[in-house]
mmCIF file of C-alpha atoms in Angstrom:
data_model
loop_
_atom_site.group_PDB
_atom_site.id
_atom_site.type_symbol
_atom_site.label_atom_id
_atom_site.label_comp_id
_atom_site.label_asym_id
_atom_site.label_seq_id
_atom_site.Cartn_x
_atom_site.Cartn_y
_atom_site.Cartn_z
ATOM 1 C CA MET A 282 -37.165 -9.932 31.926
ATOM 2 C CA ASP A 283 -40.212 -11.774 33.244
ATOM 3 C CA LEU A 284 -42.533 -10.069 35.722
ATOM 4 C CA LYS A 285 -45.069 -11.634 38.066
ATOM 5 C CA VAL A 286 -46.906 -9.251 40.358
ATOM 6 C CA LEU A 287 -50.351 -10.871 40.770
ATOM 7 C CA GLY A 288 -49.342 -12.533 44.006
ATOM 8 C CA LEU A 289 -45.842 -12.871 45.419
ATOM 9 C CA LEU A 290 -43.488 -10.483 43.614
ATOM 10 C CA ASN A 291 -41.305 -12.531 41.281
ATOM 11 C CA VAL A 292 -38.973 -10.830 38.822
ATOM 12 C CA GLN A 293 -36.585 -12.931 36.749
ATOM 13 C CA GLU A 294 -33.839 -12.112 34.286
ATOM 14 C CA GLY A 295 -32.924 -15.013 32.045
ATOM 15 C CA GLY A 296 -34.816 -17.370 34.345
ATOM 16 C CA THR A 297 -32.909 -16.263 37.453
ATOM 17 C CA PRO A 298 -34.807 -14.467 40.255
ATOM 18 C CA ILE A 299 -33.540 -10.961 40.983
ATOM 19 C CA VAL A 300 -35.844 -9.953 43.857
ATOM 20 C CA PRO A 301 -33.635 -8.720 46.719
ATOM 21 C CA THR A 302 -34.110 -9.835 50.313
ATOM 22 C CA ALA A 303 -33.709 -6.301 51.703
ATOM 23 C CA ALA A 304 -37.175 -4.744 52.073
ATOM 24 C CA PRO A 305 -36.341 -1.228 50.736
ATOM 25 C CA ALA A 306 -34.615 -2.580 47.616
ATOM 26 C CA ARG A 307 -37.548 -4.966 47.032
ATOM 27 C CA GLN A 308 -39.974 -2.051 47.404
ATOM 28 C CA LEU A 309 -37.942 -0.046 44.905
ATOM 29 C CA LEU A 310 -38.003 -2.935 42.427
ATOM 30 C CA ALA A 311 -41.760 -3.313 42.918
ATOM 31 C CA LEU A 312 -42.387 0.323 42.019
ATOM 32 C CA LEU A 313 -40.148 0.013 38.963
ATOM 33 C CA THR A 314 -42.107 -3.061 37.812
ATOM 34 C CA ALA A 315 -45.360 -1.161 38.327
ATOM 35 C CA HIS A 316 -44.080 1.316 35.728
ATOM 36 C CA ALA A 317 -41.971 -1.094 33.677
ATOM 37 C CA ASP A 318 -40.376 0.442 30.577
ATOM 38 C CA HIS A 319 -41.270 3.940 31.774
ATOM 39 C CA ILE A 320 -39.247 6.503 33.706
ATOM 40 C CA VAL A 321 -39.872 6.609 37.446
ATOM 41 C CA PRO A 322 -38.654 9.960 38.776
ATOM 42 C CA THR A 323 -36.281 9.871 41.720
ATOM 43 C CA ALA A 324 -38.726 12.098 43.602
ATOM 44 C CA VAL A 325 -41.432 9.418 43.240
ATOM 45 C CA LEU A 326 -39.047 6.725 44.499
ATOM 46 C CA THR A 327 -38.183 8.770 47.578
ATOM 47 C CA GLN A 328 -41.859 9.499 48.259
ATOM 48 C CA GLU A 329 -42.560 5.776 48.071
ATOM 49 C CA LEU A 330 -39.742 4.788 50.418
ATOM 50 C CA TRP A 331 -40.159 7.692 52.865
ATOM 51 C CA PRO A 332 -43.775 8.938 52.749
ATOM 52 C CA GLU A 333 -43.255 10.994 55.917
ATOM 53 C CA GLY A 334 -40.394 12.872 54.311
ATOM 54 C CA PRO A 335 -37.010 11.774 52.921
ATOM 55 C CA PRO A 336 -33.901 11.637 55.113
ATOM 56 C CA GLN A 337 -30.943 13.884 54.423
ATOM 57 C CA TYR A 338 -29.132 11.417 52.181
ATOM 58 C CA ALA A 339 -32.209 9.957 50.456
ATOM 59 C CA GLN A 340 -30.765 10.086 46.928
ATOM 60 C CA ASP A 341 -27.611 8.298 48.074
ATOM 61 C CA MET A 342 -29.740 5.622 49.727
ATOM 62 C CA VAL A 343 -31.788 5.192 46.548
ATOM 63 C CA ALA A 344 -28.525 4.826 44.612
ATOM 64 C CA THR A 345 -27.439 2.127 47.081
ATOM 65 C CA HIS A 346 -30.668 0.185 46.517
ATOM 66 C CA VAL A 347 -30.228 0.544 42.760
ATOM 67 C CA ARG A 348 -26.693 -0.811 43.054
ATOM 68 C CA GLN A 349 -28.012 -3.836 44.983
ATOM 69 C CA LEU A 350 -30.534 -4.496 42.250
ATOM 70 C CA ARG A 351 -27.917 -4.166 39.541
ATOM 71 C CA GLU A 352 -25.644 -6.648 41.277
ATOM 72 C CA LEU A 353 -28.465 -9.198 41.205
ATOM 73 C CA ILE A 354 -29.210 -8.428 37.558
ATOM 74 C CA ASP A 355 -25.554 -8.726 36.539
ATOM 75 C CA ALA A 356 -25.291 -12.039 38.387
ATOM 76 C CA ALA A 357 -28.360 -13.282 36.500
ATOM 77 C CA LEU A 358 -26.831 -12.117 33.224
ATOM 78 C CA GLY A 359 -23.491 -13.706 34.045
ATOM 79 C CA VAL A 360 -21.690 -10.379 33.857
ATOM 80 C CA GLY A 361 -18.427 -10.006 35.793
ATOM 81 C CA ARG A 362 -17.634 -7.125 38.140
ATOM 82 C CA GLU A 363 -15.139 -5.418 35.816
ATOM 83 C CA GLU A 364 -17.523 -5.574 32.880
ATOM 84 C CA ALA A 365 -20.430 -4.372 34.988
ATOM 85 C CA ALA A 366 -18.469 -1.350 36.207
ATOM 86 C CA GLY A 367 -18.042 0.048 32.697
ATOM 87 C CA SER A 368 -20.569 0.966 30.058
ATOM 88 C CA SER A 369 -21.718 -1.668 27.590
ATOM 89 C CA PRO A 370 -20.238 -1.500 24.090
ATOM 90 C CA ALA A 371 -22.681 -0.824 21.275
ATOM 91 C CA ASN A 372 -23.183 -4.485 20.405
ATOM 92 C CA GLY A 373 -21.669 -6.034 23.523
ATOM 93 C CA PRO A 374 -23.322 -8.169 26.176
ATOM 94 C CA ARG A 375 -26.301 -6.737 28.027
ATOM 95 C CA THR A 376 -25.522 -5.561 31.557
ATOM 96 C CA ALA A 377 -27.550 -4.376 34.510
ATOM 97 C CA ARG A 378 -27.080 -0.779 33.395
ATOM 98 C CA ASP A 379 -28.976 -1.659 30.216
ATOM 99 C CA VAL A 380 -31.775 -3.243 32.263
ATOM 100 C CA LEU A 381 -32.017 -0.727 35.103
ATOM 101 C CA VAL A 382 -31.283 2.485 33.255
ATOM 102 C CA SER A 383 -30.126 5.678 34.967
ATOM 103 C CA LEU A 384 -31.601 8.871 33.560
ATOM 104 C CA THR A 385 -31.317 12.511 34.541
ATOM 105 C CA SER A 386 -34.701 12.516 36.252
ATOM 106 C CA GLY A 387 -34.868 8.962 37.556
ATOM 107 C CA TYR A 388 -34.684 5.292 36.545
ATOM 108 C CA ARG A 389 -36.323 2.978 34.004
ATOM 109 C CA LEU A 390 -36.636 -0.800 34.213
ATOM 110 C CA ALA A 391 -36.196 -2.004 30.613
ATOM 111 C CA THR A 392 -37.870 -5.402 30.370
ATOM 112 C CA GLY A 393 -36.720 -6.109 26.830
ATOM 113 C CA GLY A 394 -40.151 -7.354 25.821
ATOM 114 C CA GLY A 395 -40.298 -10.090 28.458
ATOM 115 C CA THR A 396 -43.415 -11.683 29.892
ATOM 116 C CA SER A 397 -45.805 -10.079 32.353
ATOM 117 C CA ASP A 398 -48.629 -11.838 34.189
ATOM 118 C CA LEU A 399 -50.412 -8.488 34.403
ATOM 119 C CA ARG A 400 -50.413 -8.105 30.621
ATOM 120 C CA VAL A 401 -51.681 -11.667 30.215
ATOM 121 C CA PHE A 402 -54.435 -10.927 32.731
ATOM 122 C CA GLN A 403 -55.450 -7.770 30.897
ATOM 123 C CA ARG A 404 -55.615 -9.561 27.533
ATOM 124 C CA ALA A 405 -57.631 -12.486 28.878
ATOM 125 C CA ALA A 406 -59.989 -10.248 30.848
ATOM 126 C CA GLY A 407 -60.458 -7.970 27.835
ATOM 127 C CA ALA A 408 -61.401 -10.966 25.705
ATOM 128 C CA GLY A 409 -63.860 -11.995 28.398
ATOM 129 C CA TYR A 410 -65.476 -8.554 28.480
ATOM 130 C CA ARG A 411 -65.868 -8.560 24.698
ATOM 131 C CA ALA A 412 -67.485 -12.002 24.840
ATOM 132 C CA MET A 413 -69.906 -10.744 27.510
ATOM 133 C CA GLU A 414 -70.937 -7.876 25.229
ATOM 134 C CA LEU A 415 -71.658 -10.454 22.511
ATOM 135 C CA GLU A 416 -73.585 -12.601 25.019
ATOM 136 C CA ASP A 417 -71.143 -15.433 24.395
ATOM 137 C CA TYR A 418 -71.181 -16.457 28.032
ATOM 138 C CA ALA A 419 -69.297 -19.728 27.607
ATOM 139 C CA THR A 420 -66.300 -17.955 26.069
ATOM 140 C CA ALA A 421 -66.566 -15.155 28.615
ATOM 141 C CA ALA A 422 -66.499 -17.596 31.521
ATOM 142 C CA GLU A 423 -63.494 -19.386 30.052
ATOM 143 C CA ARG A 424 -61.411 -16.304 29.352
ATOM 144 C CA LEU A 425 -62.294 -14.535 32.585
ATOM 145 C CA GLY A 426 -61.512 -17.731 34.483
ATOM 146 C CA GLU A 427 -58.099 -17.832 32.800
ATOM 147 C CA ALA A 428 -57.520 -14.226 33.859
ATOM 148 C CA LEU A 429 -58.498 -14.867 37.474
ATOM 149 C CA GLU A 430 -56.334 -17.993 37.720
ATOM 150 C CA LEU A 431 -53.276 -15.760 37.281
ATOM 151 C CA TRP A 432 -53.964 -14.220 40.691
ATOM 152 C CA THR A 433 -52.315 -16.463 43.272
ATOM 153 C CA ALA A 434 -52.640 -13.938 46.131
ATOM 154 C CA ASP A 435 -52.969 -10.199 46.659
ATOM 155 C CA ALA A 436 -50.861 -8.215 44.211
ATOM 156 C CA TYR A 437 -47.269 -7.550 45.280
ATOM 157 C CA THR A 438 -47.473 -9.892 48.252
ATOM 158 C CA GLY A 439 -44.296 -9.709 50.335
ATOM 159 C CA VAL A 440 -43.587 -6.068 49.511
ATOM 160 C CA VAL A 441 -43.748 -3.138 51.925
ATOM 161 C CA THR A 442 -45.926 -0.528 50.249
ATOM 162 C CA GLY A 443 -45.844 3.243 50.254
ATOM 163 C CA PRO A 444 -48.373 5.661 48.737
ATOM 164 C CA HIS A 445 -47.537 5.069 45.076
ATOM 165 C CA LEU A 446 -47.573 1.285 45.285
ATOM 166 C CA ARG A 447 -50.767 1.328 47.331
ATOM 167 C CA THR A 448 -52.480 3.404 44.649
ATOM 168 C CA HIS A 449 -51.251 1.039 41.938
ATOM 169 C CA ILE A 450 -52.341 -2.049 43.896
ATOM 170 C CA ALA A 451 -55.782 -0.514 44.488
ATOM 171 C CA ARG A 452 -56.237 -0.142 40.711
ATOM 172 C CA LEU A 453 -55.199 -3.761 40.201
ATOM 173 C CA GLU A 454 -57.672 -4.854 42.853
ATOM 174 C CA GLN A 455 -60.462 -3.003 41.062
ATOM 175 C CA SER A 456 -59.520 -4.808 37.845
ATOM 176 C CA ARG A 457 -59.575 -8.172 39.617
ATOM 177 C CA LEU A 458 -62.972 -7.525 41.169
ATOM 178 C CA ARG A 459 -64.404 -6.406 37.834
ATOM 179 C CA ALA A 460 -63.168 -9.625 36.217
ATOM 180 C CA LEU A 461 -64.611 -11.666 39.091
ATOM 181 C CA GLU A 462 -67.963 -9.882 38.841
ATOM 182 C CA GLN A 463 -68.184 -10.591 35.116
ATOM 183 C CA TRP A 464 -67.077 -14.218 35.574
ATOM 184 C CA VAL A 465 -69.782 -14.747 38.193
ATOM 185 C CA GLU A 466 -72.386 -13.216 35.896
ATOM 186 C CA ALA A 467 -71.297 -15.434 32.989
ATOM 187 C CA GLN A 468 -71.537 -18.572 35.138
ATOM 188 C CA ARG A 469 -74.950 -17.539 36.421
ATOM 189 C CA ARG A 470 -76.198 -16.918 32.879
ATOM 190 C CA LEU A 471 -75.029 -20.412 31.968
ATOM 191 C CA GLY A 472 -76.665 -21.934 35.055
ATOM 192 C CA ARG A 473 -73.373 -23.447 36.197
ATOM 193 C CA ARG A 474 -73.872 -23.659 39.942
ATOM 194 C CA HIS A 475 -71.090 -26.188 40.478
ATOM 195 C CA GLU A 476 -68.473 -24.163 38.585
ATOM 196 C CA LEU A 477 -69.602 -21.061 40.433
ATOM 197 C CA TYR A 478 -69.289 -22.781 43.808
ATOM 198 C CA THR A 479 -65.904 -24.354 43.105
ATOM 199 C CA GLY A 480 -64.377 -21.334 41.404
ATOM 200 C CA LEU A 481 -65.510 -18.862 44.051
ATOM 201 C CA SER A 482 -64.313 -21.123 46.859
ATOM 202 C CA VAL A 483 -60.854 -21.266 45.310
ATOM 203 C CA PHE A 484 -60.660 -17.622 44.227
ATOM 204 C CA LEU A 485 -61.783 -16.218 47.579
ATOM 205 C CA SER A 486 -59.293 -18.363 49.492
ATOM 206 C CA ARG A 487 -56.368 -16.594 47.855
ATOM 207 C CA PHE A 488 -56.988 -13.094 49.210
ATOM 208 C CA ARG A 489 -56.929 -11.388 52.583
ATOM 209 C CA SER A 490 -60.396 -9.928 52.048
ATOM 210 C CA SER A 491 -63.215 -10.329 49.568
ATOM 211 C CA PRO A 492 -66.591 -8.653 49.024
ATOM 212 C CA PRO A 493 -69.104 -10.087 51.514
ATOM 213 C CA ARG A 494 -71.612 -10.746 48.734
ATOM 214 C CA TYR A 495 -69.338 -13.420 47.279
ATOM 215 C CA GLU A 496 -68.815 -15.067 50.646
ATOM 216 C CA ALA A 497 -72.592 -15.102 51.040
ATOM 217 C CA MET A 498 -72.948 -16.600 47.558
ATOM 218 C CA VAL A 499 -70.569 -19.445 48.412
ATOM 219 C CA ALA A 500 -72.502 -20.087 51.629
ATOM 220 C CA GLU A 501 -75.799 -20.149 49.722
ATOM 221 C CA LEU A 502 -74.413 -22.590 47.154
ATOM 222 C CA GLU A 503 -73.031 -24.753 49.958
ATOM 223 C CA ARG A 504 -76.399 -24.864 51.673
ATOM 224 C CA GLY A 505 -78.032 -25.768 48.358
ATOM 225 C CA ALA A 506 -75.599 -28.650 47.990
ATOM 226 C CA ASP A 507 -76.278 -29.871 51.517
ATOM 227 C CA HIS A 508 -79.999 -29.975 50.704
ATOM 228 C CA GLY A 509 -79.570 -31.946 47.510
ATOM 229 C CA GLY A 510 -79.055 -29.015 45.187
ATOM 230 C CA ALA A 511 -77.231 -28.976 41.890
ATOM 231 C CA VAL A 512 -73.781 -28.741 43.416
ATOM 232 C CA ARG A 513 -73.857 -32.139 45.143
ATOM 233 C CA PRO A 514 -73.954 -34.453 42.067
ATOM 234 C CA TYR A 515 -71.081 -32.594 40.460
ATOM 235 C CA ARG A 516 -69.066 -32.536 43.672
ATOM 236 C CA GLU A 517 -69.420 -36.311 44.093
ATOM 237 C CA ALA A 518 -68.696 -37.103 40.433
ATOM 238 C CA ALA A 519 -65.650 -34.846 40.263
ATOM 239 C CA ALA A 520 -64.257 -35.503 43.751
ATOM 240 C CA VAL A 521 -61.020 -36.991 42.454
ATOM 241 C CA ARG A 522 -60.378 -34.058 40.142
ATOM 242 C CA ILE A 523 -61.225 -31.090 42.374
ATOM 243 C CA GLY A 524 -61.536 -32.528 45.865
ATOM 244 C CA THR A 525 -57.963 -31.863 46.931
ATOM 245 C CA VAL A 526 -57.939 -28.335 45.527
ATOM 246 C CA LEU A 527 -61.258 -27.416 47.101
ATOM 247 C CA HIS A 528 -60.302 -28.966 50.463
ATOM 248 C CA SER A 529 -57.036 -27.011 50.513
ATOM 249 C CA ALA A 530 -58.771 -23.825 49.461
ATOM 250 C CA ARG A 531 -61.408 -24.011 52.163
ATOM 251 C CA HIS A 532 -58.852 -24.720 54.874
ATOM 252 C CA ALA A 533 -56.805 -21.772 53.635
ATOM 253 C CA LEU A 534 -59.743 -19.467 54.344
ATOM 254 C CA PRO A 535 -59.561 -17.328 57.500
ATOM 255 C CA ALA A 536 -61.696 -18.723 60.330
ATOM 256 C CA ARG A 537 -64.444 -16.151 59.722
ATOM 257 C CA GLN A 538 -64.748 -17.166 56.050
ATOM 258 C CA ARG A 539 -64.726 -20.898 56.869
ATOM 259 C CA MET A 540 -67.654 -20.350 59.217
ATOM 260 C CA SER A 541 -69.478 -18.446 56.494
ATOM 261 C CA VAL A 542 -68.934 -21.197 53.932
ATOM 262 C CA ALA A 543 -70.055 -23.816 56.406
ATOM 263 C CA GLY A 544 -73.450 -22.058 56.515
#
C-alpha cells in the first residue's frame, strides 16, 4: 500500500486508488493512515467522526465505513465478492481483511511495507538536519529542498478533520516549518539569493497560510531584484527553466500574498 498525505490524500493498493468519495469514510481512512500499521481504537474513530458526541449507532456506522473501504481495497486487489466474504487461507491471496484488520479494540491499516511520502520526508529532512550540524550547508539545502518538494499542499487536503486528525496535521505542519526554516538558513549561509527567492515563492504558493516573515523575505528579495540585485541576473538567465513554474506559483498565491510579493 502506498500512502501520500503531504497534500491531497492519495492511498493506493497495487497502484489503484482506494480513497472513497464519501466524506466520513475518507476521514476514517485518513485517520488510519495517520497511524498506519498501528491499532486505532474504535473509541478514537468515533471521537474523530463525531467530536460533539457519537450517535446511538456509532459503532454500526463505523463498521459501514470500514465495509466501504474494504470493498475498494478488494476491488484494487482483484478479489471477488465470495472470496472477500470469507477469511483468507494461510497462504491464499491477500484480501481487504488482511489490509484493514479488525481487532477487538479497533482497526489497523496494514500497509505491507509500502511507500509513504511522510517517511521519505522524514528521512530527507533528517539528513538535512545532520548536514546543518556539520555545517555542510550545500548538502543541507539539497536534502531539505527534496523534503519540502514532497509537500504539494497542506497535509490531508480534501479531508474533513476532527480533533485527532487536526492534532496530527498540526504536528506535520510543525515539521514542515522546521524543515523550511533550516532550508532558508542553509541558503542564506551559502549566499544563494536566487534559490531562496525562487524556492520560497514556490513553497509558499502551495499552502493556505505561511509565516509572515517568509512572505516579507520574498518581498524583500523581489525588491532587490527590481533594483538590480542578485536575483535579476539569475532570473533572466534561467527564465526558460523556471519561468513557467514561478509564474504559476505567484498567480496561485492568494491576492494578499501576491500584493506582498509585488512589494
